[in-house]
GROMACS .gro file of C-alpha atoms in nm:
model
  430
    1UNK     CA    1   2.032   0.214   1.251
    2UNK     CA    2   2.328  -0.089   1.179
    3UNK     CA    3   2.607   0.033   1.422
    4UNK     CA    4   2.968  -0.105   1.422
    5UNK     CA    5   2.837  -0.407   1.671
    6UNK     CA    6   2.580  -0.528   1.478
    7UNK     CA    7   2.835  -0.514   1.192
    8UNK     CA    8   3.088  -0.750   1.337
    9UNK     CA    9   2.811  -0.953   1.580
   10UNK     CA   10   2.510  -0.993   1.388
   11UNK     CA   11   2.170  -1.142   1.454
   12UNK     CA   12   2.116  -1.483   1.301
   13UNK     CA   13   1.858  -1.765   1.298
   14UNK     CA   14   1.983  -1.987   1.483
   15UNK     CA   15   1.699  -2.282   1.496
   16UNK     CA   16   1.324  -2.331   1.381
   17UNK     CA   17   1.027  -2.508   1.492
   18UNK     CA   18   0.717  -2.526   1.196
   19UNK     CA   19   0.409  -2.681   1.179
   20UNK     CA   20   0.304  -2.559   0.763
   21UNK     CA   21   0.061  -2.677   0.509
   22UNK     CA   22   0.387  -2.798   0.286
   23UNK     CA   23   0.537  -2.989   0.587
   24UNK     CA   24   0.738  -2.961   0.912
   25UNK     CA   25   1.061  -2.988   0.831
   26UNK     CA   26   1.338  -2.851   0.588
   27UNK     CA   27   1.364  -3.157   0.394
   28UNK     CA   28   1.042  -3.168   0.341
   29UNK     CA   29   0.936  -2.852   0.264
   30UNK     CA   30   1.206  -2.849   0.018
   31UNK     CA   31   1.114  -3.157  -0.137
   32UNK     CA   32   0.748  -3.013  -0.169
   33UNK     CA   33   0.887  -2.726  -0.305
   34UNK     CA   34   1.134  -2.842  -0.531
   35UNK     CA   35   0.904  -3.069  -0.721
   36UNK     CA   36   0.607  -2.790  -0.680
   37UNK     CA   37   0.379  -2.983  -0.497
   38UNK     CA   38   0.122  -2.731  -0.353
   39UNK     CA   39  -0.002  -2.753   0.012
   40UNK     CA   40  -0.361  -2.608  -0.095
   41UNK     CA   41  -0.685  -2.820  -0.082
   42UNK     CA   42  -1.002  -2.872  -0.016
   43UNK     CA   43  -1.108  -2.773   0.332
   44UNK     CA   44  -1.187  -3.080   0.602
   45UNK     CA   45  -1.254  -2.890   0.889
   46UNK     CA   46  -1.596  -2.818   0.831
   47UNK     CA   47  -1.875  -2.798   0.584
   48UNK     CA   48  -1.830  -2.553   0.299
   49UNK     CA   49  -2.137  -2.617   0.086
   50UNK     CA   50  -2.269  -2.268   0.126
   51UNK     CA   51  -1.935  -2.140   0.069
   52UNK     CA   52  -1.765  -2.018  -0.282
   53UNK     CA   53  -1.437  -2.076  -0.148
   54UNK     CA   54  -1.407  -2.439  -0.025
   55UNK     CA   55  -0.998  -2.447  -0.020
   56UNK     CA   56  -0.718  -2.314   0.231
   57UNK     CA   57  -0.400  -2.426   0.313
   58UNK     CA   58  -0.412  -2.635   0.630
   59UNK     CA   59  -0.140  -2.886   0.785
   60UNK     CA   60  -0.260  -3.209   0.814
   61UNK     CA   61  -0.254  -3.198   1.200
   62UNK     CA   62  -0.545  -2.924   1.225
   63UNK     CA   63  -0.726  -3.091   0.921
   64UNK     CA   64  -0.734  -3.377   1.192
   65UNK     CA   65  -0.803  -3.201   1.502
   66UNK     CA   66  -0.959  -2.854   1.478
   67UNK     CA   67  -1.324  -2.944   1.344
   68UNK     CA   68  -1.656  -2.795   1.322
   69UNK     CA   69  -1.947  -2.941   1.478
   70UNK     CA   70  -1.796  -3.040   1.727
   71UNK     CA   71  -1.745  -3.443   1.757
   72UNK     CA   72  -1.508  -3.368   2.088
   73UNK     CA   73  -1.380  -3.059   2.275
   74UNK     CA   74  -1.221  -2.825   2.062
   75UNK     CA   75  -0.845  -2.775   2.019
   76UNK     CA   76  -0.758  -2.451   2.035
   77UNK     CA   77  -0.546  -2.383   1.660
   78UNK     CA   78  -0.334  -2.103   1.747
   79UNK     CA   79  -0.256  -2.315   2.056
   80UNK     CA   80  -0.209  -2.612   1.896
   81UNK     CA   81   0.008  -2.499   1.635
   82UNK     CA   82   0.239  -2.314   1.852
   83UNK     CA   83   0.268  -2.610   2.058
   84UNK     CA   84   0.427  -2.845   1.816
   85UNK     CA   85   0.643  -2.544   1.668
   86UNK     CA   86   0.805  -2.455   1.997
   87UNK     CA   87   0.837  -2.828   2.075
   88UNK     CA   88   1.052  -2.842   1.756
   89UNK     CA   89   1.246  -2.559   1.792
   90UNK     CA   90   1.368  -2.627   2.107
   91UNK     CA   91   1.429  -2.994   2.010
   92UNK     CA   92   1.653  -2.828   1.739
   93UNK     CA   93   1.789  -2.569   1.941
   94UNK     CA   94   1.846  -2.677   2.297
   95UNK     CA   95   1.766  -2.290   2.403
   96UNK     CA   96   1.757  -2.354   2.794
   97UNK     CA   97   2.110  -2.504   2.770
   98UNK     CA   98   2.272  -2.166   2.692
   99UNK     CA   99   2.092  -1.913   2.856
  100UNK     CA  100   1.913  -1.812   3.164
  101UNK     CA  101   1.521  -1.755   3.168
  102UNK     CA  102   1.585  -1.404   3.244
  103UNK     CA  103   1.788  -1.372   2.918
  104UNK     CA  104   1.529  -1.524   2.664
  105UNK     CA  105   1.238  -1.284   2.509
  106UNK     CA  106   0.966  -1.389   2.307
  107UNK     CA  107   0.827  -1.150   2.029
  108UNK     CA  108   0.521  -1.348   1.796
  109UNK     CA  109   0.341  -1.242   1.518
  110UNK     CA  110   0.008  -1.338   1.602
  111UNK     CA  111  -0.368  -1.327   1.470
  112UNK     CA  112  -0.641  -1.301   1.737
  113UNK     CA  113  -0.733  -1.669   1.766
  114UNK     CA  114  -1.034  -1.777   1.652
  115UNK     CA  115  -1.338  -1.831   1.834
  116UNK     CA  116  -1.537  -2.132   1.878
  117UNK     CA  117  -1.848  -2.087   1.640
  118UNK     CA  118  -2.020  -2.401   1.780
  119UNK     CA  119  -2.047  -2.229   2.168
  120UNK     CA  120  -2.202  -1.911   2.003
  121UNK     CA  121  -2.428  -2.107   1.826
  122UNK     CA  122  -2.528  -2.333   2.106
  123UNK     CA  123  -2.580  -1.971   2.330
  124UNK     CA  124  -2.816  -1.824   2.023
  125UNK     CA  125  -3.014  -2.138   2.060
  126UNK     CA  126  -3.020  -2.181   2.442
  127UNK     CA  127  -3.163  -1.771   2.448
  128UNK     CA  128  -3.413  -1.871   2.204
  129UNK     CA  129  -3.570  -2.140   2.371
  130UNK     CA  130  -3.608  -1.917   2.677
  131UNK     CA  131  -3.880  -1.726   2.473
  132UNK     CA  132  -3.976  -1.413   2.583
  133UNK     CA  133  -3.760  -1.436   2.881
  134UNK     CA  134  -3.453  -1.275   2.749
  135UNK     CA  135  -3.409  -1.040   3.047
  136UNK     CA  136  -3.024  -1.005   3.141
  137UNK     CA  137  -3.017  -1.301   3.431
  138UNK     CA  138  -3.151  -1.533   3.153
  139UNK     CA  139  -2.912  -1.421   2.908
  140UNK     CA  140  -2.656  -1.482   3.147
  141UNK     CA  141  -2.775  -1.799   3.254
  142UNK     CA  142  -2.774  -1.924   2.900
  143UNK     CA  143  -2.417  -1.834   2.830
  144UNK     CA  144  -2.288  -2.012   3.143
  145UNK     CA  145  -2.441  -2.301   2.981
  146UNK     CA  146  -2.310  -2.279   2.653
  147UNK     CA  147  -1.952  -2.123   2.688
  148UNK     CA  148  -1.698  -2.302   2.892
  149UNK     CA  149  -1.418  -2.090   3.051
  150UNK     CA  150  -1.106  -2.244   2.886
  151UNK     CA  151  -1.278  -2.061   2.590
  152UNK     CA  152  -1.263  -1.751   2.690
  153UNK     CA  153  -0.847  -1.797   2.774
  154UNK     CA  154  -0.833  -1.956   2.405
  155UNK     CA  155  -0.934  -1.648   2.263
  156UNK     CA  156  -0.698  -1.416   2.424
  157UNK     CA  157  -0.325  -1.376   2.277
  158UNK     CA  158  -0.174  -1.424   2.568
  159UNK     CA  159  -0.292  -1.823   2.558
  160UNK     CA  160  -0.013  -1.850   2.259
  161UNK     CA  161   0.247  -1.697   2.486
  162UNK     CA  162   0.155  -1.917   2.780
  163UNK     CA  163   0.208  -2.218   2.568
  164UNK     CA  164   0.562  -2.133   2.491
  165UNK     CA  165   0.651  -2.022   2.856
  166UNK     CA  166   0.509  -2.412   2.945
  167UNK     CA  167   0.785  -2.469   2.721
  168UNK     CA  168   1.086  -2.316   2.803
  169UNK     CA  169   1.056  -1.989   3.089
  170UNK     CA  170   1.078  -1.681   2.945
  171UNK     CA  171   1.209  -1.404   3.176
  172UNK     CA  172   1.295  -1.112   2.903
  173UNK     CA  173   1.053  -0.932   2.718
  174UNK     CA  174   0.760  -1.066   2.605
  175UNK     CA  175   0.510  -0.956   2.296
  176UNK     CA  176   0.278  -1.042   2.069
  177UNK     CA  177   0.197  -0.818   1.729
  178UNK     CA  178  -0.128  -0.798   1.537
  179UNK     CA  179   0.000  -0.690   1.269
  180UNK     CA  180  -0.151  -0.890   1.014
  181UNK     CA  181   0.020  -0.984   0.737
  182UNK     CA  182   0.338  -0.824   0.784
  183UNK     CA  183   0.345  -0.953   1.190
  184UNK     CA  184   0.579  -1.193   1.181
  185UNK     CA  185   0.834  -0.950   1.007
  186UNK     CA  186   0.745  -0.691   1.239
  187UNK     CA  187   0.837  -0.917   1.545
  188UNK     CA  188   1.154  -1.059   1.408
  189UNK     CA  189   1.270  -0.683   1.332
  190UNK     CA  190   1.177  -0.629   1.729
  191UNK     CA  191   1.348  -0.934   1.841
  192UNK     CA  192   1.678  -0.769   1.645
  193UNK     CA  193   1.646  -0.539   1.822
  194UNK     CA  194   1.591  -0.593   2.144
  195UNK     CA  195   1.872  -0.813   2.104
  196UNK     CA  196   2.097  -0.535   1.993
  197UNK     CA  197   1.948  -0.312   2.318
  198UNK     CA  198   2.103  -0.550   2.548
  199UNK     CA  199   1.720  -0.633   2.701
  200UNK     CA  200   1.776  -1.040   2.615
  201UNK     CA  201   2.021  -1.261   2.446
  202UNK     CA  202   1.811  -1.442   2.261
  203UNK     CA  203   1.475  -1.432   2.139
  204UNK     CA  204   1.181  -1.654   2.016
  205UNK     CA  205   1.028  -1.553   1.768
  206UNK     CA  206   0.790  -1.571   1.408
  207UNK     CA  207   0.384  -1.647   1.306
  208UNK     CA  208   0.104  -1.837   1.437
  209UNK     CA  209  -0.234  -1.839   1.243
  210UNK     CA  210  -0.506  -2.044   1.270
  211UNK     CA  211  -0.747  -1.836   1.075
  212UNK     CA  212  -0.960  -2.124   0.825
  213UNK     CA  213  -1.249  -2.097   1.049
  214UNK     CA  214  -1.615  -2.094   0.973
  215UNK     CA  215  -1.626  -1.758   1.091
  216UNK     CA  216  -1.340  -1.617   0.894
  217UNK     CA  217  -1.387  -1.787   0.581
  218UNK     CA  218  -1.689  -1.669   0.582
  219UNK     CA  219  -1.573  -1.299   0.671
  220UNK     CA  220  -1.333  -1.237   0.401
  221UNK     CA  221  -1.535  -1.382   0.157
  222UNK     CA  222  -1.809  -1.128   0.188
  223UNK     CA  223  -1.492  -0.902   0.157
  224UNK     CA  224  -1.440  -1.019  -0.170
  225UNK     CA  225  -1.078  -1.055  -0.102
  226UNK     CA  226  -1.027  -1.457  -0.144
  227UNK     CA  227  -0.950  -1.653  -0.471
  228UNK     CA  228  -1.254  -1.738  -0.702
  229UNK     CA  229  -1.339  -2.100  -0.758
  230UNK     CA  230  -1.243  -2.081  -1.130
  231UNK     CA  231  -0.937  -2.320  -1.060
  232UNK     CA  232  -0.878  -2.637  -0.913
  233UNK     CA  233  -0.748  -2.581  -0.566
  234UNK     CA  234  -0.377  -2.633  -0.613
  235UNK     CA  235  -0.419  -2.400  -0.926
  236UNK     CA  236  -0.607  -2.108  -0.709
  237UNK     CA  237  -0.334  -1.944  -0.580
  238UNK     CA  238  -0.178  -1.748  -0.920
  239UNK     CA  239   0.019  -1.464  -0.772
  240UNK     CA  240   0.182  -1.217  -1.120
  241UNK     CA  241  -0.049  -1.428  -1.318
  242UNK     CA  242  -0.297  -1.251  -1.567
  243UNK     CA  243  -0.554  -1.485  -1.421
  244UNK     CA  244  -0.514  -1.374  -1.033
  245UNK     CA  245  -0.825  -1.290  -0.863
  246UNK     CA  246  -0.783  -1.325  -0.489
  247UNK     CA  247  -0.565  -1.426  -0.189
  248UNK     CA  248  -0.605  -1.856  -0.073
  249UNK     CA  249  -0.639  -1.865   0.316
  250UNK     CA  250  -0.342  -2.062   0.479
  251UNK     CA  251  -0.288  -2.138   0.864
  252UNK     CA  252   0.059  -2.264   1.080
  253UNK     CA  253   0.323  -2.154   1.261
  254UNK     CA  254   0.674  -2.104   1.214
  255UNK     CA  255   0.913  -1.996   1.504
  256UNK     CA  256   1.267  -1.942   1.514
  257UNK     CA  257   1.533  -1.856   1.776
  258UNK     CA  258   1.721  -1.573   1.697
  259UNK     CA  259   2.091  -1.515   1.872
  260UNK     CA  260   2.428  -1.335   1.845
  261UNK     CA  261   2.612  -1.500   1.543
  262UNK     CA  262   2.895  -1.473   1.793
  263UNK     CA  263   2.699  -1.739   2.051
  264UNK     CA  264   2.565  -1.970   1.779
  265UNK     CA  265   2.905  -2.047   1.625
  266UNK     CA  266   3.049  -2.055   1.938
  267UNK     CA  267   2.867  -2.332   2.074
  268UNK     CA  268   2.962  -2.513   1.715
  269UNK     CA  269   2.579  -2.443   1.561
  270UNK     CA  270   2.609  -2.364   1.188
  271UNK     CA  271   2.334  -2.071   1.192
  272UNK     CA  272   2.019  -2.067   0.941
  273UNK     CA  273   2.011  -1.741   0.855
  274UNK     CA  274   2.202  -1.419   0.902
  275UNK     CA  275   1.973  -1.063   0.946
  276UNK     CA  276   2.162  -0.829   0.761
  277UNK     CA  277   1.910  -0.541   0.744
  278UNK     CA  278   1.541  -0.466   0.799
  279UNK     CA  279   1.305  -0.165   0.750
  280UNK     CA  280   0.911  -0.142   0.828
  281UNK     CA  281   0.679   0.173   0.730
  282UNK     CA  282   0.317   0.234   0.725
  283UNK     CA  283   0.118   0.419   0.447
  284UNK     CA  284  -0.186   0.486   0.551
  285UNK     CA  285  -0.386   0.513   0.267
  286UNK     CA  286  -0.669   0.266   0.256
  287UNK     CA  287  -0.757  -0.015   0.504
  288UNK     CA  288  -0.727  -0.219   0.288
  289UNK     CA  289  -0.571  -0.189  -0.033
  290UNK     CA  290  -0.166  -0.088  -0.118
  291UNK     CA  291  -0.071   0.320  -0.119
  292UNK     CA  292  -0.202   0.378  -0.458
  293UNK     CA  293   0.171   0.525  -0.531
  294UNK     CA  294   0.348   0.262  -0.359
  295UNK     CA  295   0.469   0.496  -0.051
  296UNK     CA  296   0.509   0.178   0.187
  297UNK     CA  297   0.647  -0.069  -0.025
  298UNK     CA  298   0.901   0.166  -0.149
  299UNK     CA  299   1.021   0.322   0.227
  300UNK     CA  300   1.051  -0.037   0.375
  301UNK     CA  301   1.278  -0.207   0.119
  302UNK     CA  302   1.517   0.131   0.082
  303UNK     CA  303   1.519   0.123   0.452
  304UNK     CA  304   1.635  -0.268   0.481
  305UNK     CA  305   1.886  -0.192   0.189
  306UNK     CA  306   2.006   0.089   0.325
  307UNK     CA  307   2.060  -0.066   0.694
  308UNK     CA  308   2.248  -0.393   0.557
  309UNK     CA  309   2.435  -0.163   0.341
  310UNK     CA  310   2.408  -0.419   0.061
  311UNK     CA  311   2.508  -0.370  -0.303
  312UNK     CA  312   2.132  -0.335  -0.467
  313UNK     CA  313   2.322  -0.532  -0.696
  314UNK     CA  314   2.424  -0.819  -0.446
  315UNK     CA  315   2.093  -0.917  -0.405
  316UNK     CA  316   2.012  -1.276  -0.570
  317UNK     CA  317   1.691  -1.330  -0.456
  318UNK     CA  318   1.356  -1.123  -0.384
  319UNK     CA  319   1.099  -1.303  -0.220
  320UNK     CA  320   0.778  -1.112  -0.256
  321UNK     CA  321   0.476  -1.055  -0.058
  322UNK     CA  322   0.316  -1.164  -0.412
  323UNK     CA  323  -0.076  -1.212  -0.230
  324UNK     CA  324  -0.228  -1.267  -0.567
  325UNK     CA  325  -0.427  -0.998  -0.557
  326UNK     CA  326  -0.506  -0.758  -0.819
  327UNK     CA  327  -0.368  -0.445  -0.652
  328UNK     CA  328  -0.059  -0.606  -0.424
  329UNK     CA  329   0.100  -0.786  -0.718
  330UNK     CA  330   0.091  -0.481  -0.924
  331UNK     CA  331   0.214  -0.228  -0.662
  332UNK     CA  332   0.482  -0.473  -0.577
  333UNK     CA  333   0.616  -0.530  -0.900
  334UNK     CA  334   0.630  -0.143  -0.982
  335UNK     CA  335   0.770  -0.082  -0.670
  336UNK     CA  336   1.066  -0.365  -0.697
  337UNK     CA  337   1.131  -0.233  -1.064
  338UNK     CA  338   1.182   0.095  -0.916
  339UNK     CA  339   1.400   0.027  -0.660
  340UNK     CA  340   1.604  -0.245  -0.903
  341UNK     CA  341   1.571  -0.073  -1.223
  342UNK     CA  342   1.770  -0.315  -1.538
  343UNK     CA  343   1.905  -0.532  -1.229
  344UNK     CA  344   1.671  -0.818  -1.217
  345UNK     CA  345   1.738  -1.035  -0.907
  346UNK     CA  346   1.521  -1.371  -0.913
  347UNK     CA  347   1.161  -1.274  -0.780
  348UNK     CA  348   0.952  -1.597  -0.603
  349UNK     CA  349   0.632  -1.615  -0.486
  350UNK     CA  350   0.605  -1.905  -0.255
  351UNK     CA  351   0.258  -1.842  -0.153
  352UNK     CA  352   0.158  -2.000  -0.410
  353UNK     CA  353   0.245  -2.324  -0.281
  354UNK     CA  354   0.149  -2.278   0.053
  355UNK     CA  355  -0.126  -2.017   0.046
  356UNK     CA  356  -0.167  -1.710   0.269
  357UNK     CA  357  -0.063  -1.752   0.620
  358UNK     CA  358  -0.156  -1.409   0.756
  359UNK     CA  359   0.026  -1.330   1.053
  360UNK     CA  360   0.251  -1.631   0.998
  361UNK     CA  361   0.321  -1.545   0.621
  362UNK     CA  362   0.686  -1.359   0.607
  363UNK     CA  363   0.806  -1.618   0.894
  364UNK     CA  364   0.670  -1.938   0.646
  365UNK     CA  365   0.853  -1.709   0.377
  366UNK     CA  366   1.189  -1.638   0.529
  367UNK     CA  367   1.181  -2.096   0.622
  368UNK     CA  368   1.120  -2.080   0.238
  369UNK     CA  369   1.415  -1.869   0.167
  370UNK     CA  370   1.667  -2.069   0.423
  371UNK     CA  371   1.561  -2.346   0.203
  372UNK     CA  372   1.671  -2.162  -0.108
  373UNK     CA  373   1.991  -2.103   0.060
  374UNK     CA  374   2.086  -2.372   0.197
  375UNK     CA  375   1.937  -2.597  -0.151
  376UNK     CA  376   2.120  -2.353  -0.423
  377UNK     CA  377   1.804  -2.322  -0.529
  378UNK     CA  378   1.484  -2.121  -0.546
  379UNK     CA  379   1.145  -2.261  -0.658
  380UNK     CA  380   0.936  -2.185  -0.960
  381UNK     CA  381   0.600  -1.946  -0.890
  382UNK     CA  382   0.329  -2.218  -0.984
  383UNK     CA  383   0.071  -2.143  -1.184
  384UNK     CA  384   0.222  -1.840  -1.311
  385UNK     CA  385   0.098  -1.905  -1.698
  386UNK     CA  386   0.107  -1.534  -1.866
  387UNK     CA  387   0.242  -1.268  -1.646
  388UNK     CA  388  -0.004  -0.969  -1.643
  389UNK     CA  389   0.113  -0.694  -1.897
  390UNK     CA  390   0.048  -0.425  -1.648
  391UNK     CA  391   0.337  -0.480  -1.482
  392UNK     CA  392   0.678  -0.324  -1.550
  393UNK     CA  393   0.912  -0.526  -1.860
  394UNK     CA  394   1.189  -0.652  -1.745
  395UNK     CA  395   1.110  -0.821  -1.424
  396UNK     CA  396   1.332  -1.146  -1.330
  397UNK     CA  397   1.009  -1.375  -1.200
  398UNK     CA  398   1.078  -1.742  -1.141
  399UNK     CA  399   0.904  -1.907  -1.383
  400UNK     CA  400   1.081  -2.206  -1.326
  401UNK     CA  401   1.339  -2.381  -1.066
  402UNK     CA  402   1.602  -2.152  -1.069
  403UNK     CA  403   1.946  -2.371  -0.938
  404UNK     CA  404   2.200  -2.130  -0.810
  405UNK     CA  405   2.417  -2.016  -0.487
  406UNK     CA  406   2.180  -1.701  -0.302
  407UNK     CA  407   2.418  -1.489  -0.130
  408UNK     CA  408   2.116  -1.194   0.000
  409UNK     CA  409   1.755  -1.204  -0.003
  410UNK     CA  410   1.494  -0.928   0.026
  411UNK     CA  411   1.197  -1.065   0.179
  412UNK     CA  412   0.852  -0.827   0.148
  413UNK     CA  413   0.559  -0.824   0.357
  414UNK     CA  414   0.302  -0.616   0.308
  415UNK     CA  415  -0.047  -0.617   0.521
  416UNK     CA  416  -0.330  -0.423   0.546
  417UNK     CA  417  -0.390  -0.097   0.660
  418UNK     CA  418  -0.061  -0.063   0.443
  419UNK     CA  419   0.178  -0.169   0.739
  420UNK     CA  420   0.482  -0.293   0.546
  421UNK     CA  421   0.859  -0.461   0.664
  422UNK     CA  422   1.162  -0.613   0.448
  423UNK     CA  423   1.409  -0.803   0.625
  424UNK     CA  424   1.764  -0.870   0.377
  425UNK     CA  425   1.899  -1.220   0.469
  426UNK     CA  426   2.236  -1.321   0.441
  427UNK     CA  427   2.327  -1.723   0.322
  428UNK     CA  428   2.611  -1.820   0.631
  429UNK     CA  429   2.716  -2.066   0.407
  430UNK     CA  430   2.876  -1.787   0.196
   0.00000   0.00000   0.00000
């Protein structure tokens, strides 16, 4: 619930560290974005011959150094990612200057990391050759063999939080959430919060993923929930577009710093981003797909709206969850239209450029949405060539660079097992 303190002293973004398949930076990511460059190829880090989907969108520093086979020991993505992030947001926001360990929390949205398929493969083989032998001692035997221990740390969340405590100490609380594709909402609405508890001062917090793996492509292929290969691969990702057919695979991280407006400007720190409002629900329904009548979408947005206590017709910019999926796209845009009605605030779908980042998707979304403040500008959805008829008339989609002041933004995310959090953002340039 907003109270009277959160009113006048607000949460804001106060610095960001990213590591994304569109670039590091703001600049960049703008310029990338501006001139709708997409950040999806053709995937390097191993062989995807047997593979329908052959595309993802991966920075260039994991294209680089997280392989398969193995040519030298593997670099742990998740930890790798999260590395360079927090080495940039601290570079931008000095943290450690300001406040004591024992003030500063760190909430991430986080996927489990991925496994190294080349050790499991090497263990398969080394129990093989044993024969007949494949008693428990030999099994065990064999494993020592193939599986180091630093992989067994890699795997475990708690590797991702180590790396940013070798950072900068963290002495408040300290989480990670699986939530999927809506984690890195989740955590920022629990970083809020915890802020407005009293528990820390400030918080770090946002999305690591470092899901293009062997093993995971492979996985959500068989689910049939990835993009078909009947586009080039900057053309794949189509989200509102007739021609949709699947989610494109992304990996990164994003982290930000989130403070008391009332600290940030007080230190002289023009802030990012101010959290006006936020709301999360769960439906329930289906594993898998959207609540066939919307039930999550619907309870999360009127929640943020109703706890920034926002004008619905304030609100310049919705940035949608927009997977490019048959069922999320449609539930999404019914659900907006209901909510909205004949107002028609611009709706982007920045995936498109960037792909699916999983449990890093809403933070790489809300960096896209600073960017739209702090440009005047929000970018076209690419490849959006004939909106699907199925949706509701009357919808405000980008179709094309839209160059204008955004005072709020509603940003949607929407994962599986129909967990679901909107977050309004505030421009603190206005």
């Amino acid at each position: 619930m907003m109270t009277v303190d959160s009113l006048s002293d607000p949460i804001c973004i106060s610095a960001y560290g990213a590591v994304t398949p569109i670039g590091n930076s703001l600049e960049e990511i703008k310029d990338n974005l501006i001139n709708n460059r997409s950040g999806i190829k053709l995937i390097d880090k191993f062989d995807t011959n047997l593979m329908k989907n052959n595309f993802a969108g991966v920075p260039d520093v994991g294209e680089h150094n997280i392989k398969w086979p193995l040519d030298k020991p593997l670099k742990n993505g998740e930890v790798l990612y999260t590395r360079l992030a927090i080495e940039r947001l601290l570079a931008n926001g000095q943290l450690h200057e300001y406040y004591q360990s024992d003030d500063i929390g760190c909430i991430l949205g986080l996927d489990r990391p991925s496994f190294n398929v080349d050790s499991y493969i090497n263990y398969c083989k080394a129990v093989t050759k044993k024969g007949s032998e494949r008693n428990f001692d030999t099994k065990i035997a064999s494993m020592v063999e193939s599986l180091k221990l630093n992989e067994f740390e890699n795997v475990e969340t708690t590797s991702i939080l180590k790396e940013v405590n070798d950072h900068i100490k963290i002495g408040s609380t300290c989480l990670c959430h699986l939530g999927l594709c809506a984690a890195s909402a989740y955590s920022l609405i629990m970083a809020a919060r915890d802020i407005y508890s009293g528990k820390s001062k400030a918080v770090i917090t946002g999305g690591v993923s470092a899901r293009v793996s062997p093993y995971n492509v492979s996985r959500l292929e068989s689910m049939g929930v990835t993009a078909g290969p009947n586009f080039p691969p900057e053309q794949v990702c189509r989200p509102f577009d007739k021609q949709r057919s699947g989610f494109v695979l992304a990996e990164g991280a994003i982290l930000f710093s989130v403070e008391r407006l009332s600290a940030v400007r007080e230190r002289g720190v023009e802030p990012l981003a101010i959290i006006s409002g936020y709301g999360a629900s769960m439906g329930s329904e289906h594993i898998v797909a959207p609540h066939s009548e919307e039930v999550e979408m619907l309870l999360c947005m009127n929640k943020a709206i109703k706890n920034s206590g926002v004008p619905l017709e304030d609100i310049d910019l919705i940035n949608a969850h927009a997977t490019s999926t048959q069922q999320n796209d449609y539930h999404e845009s019914k659900a907006i239209k209901e909510i909205f009605g004949d107002l028609q605030p611009i709706i982007s779908a920045t995936k498109s450029q960037h792909g699916h980042l999983i449990a890093a998707a809403a933070a790489m979304e809300m960096l896209c949405v600073i960017i739209s403040m702090r440009y005047d500008f929000v970018p076209k959805i690419i490849n959006l060539d004939e909106i699907d008829f199925n949706f509701p008339s009357g919808l405000n989609f980008a179709a094309e660079n839209v160059h204008k002041k955004i005072k709020y933004a509603l940003k949607n995310s929407f994962g599986m097992g129909s967990l679901a959090a909107s977050v309004i953002m505030k421009n603190p340039r206005i």
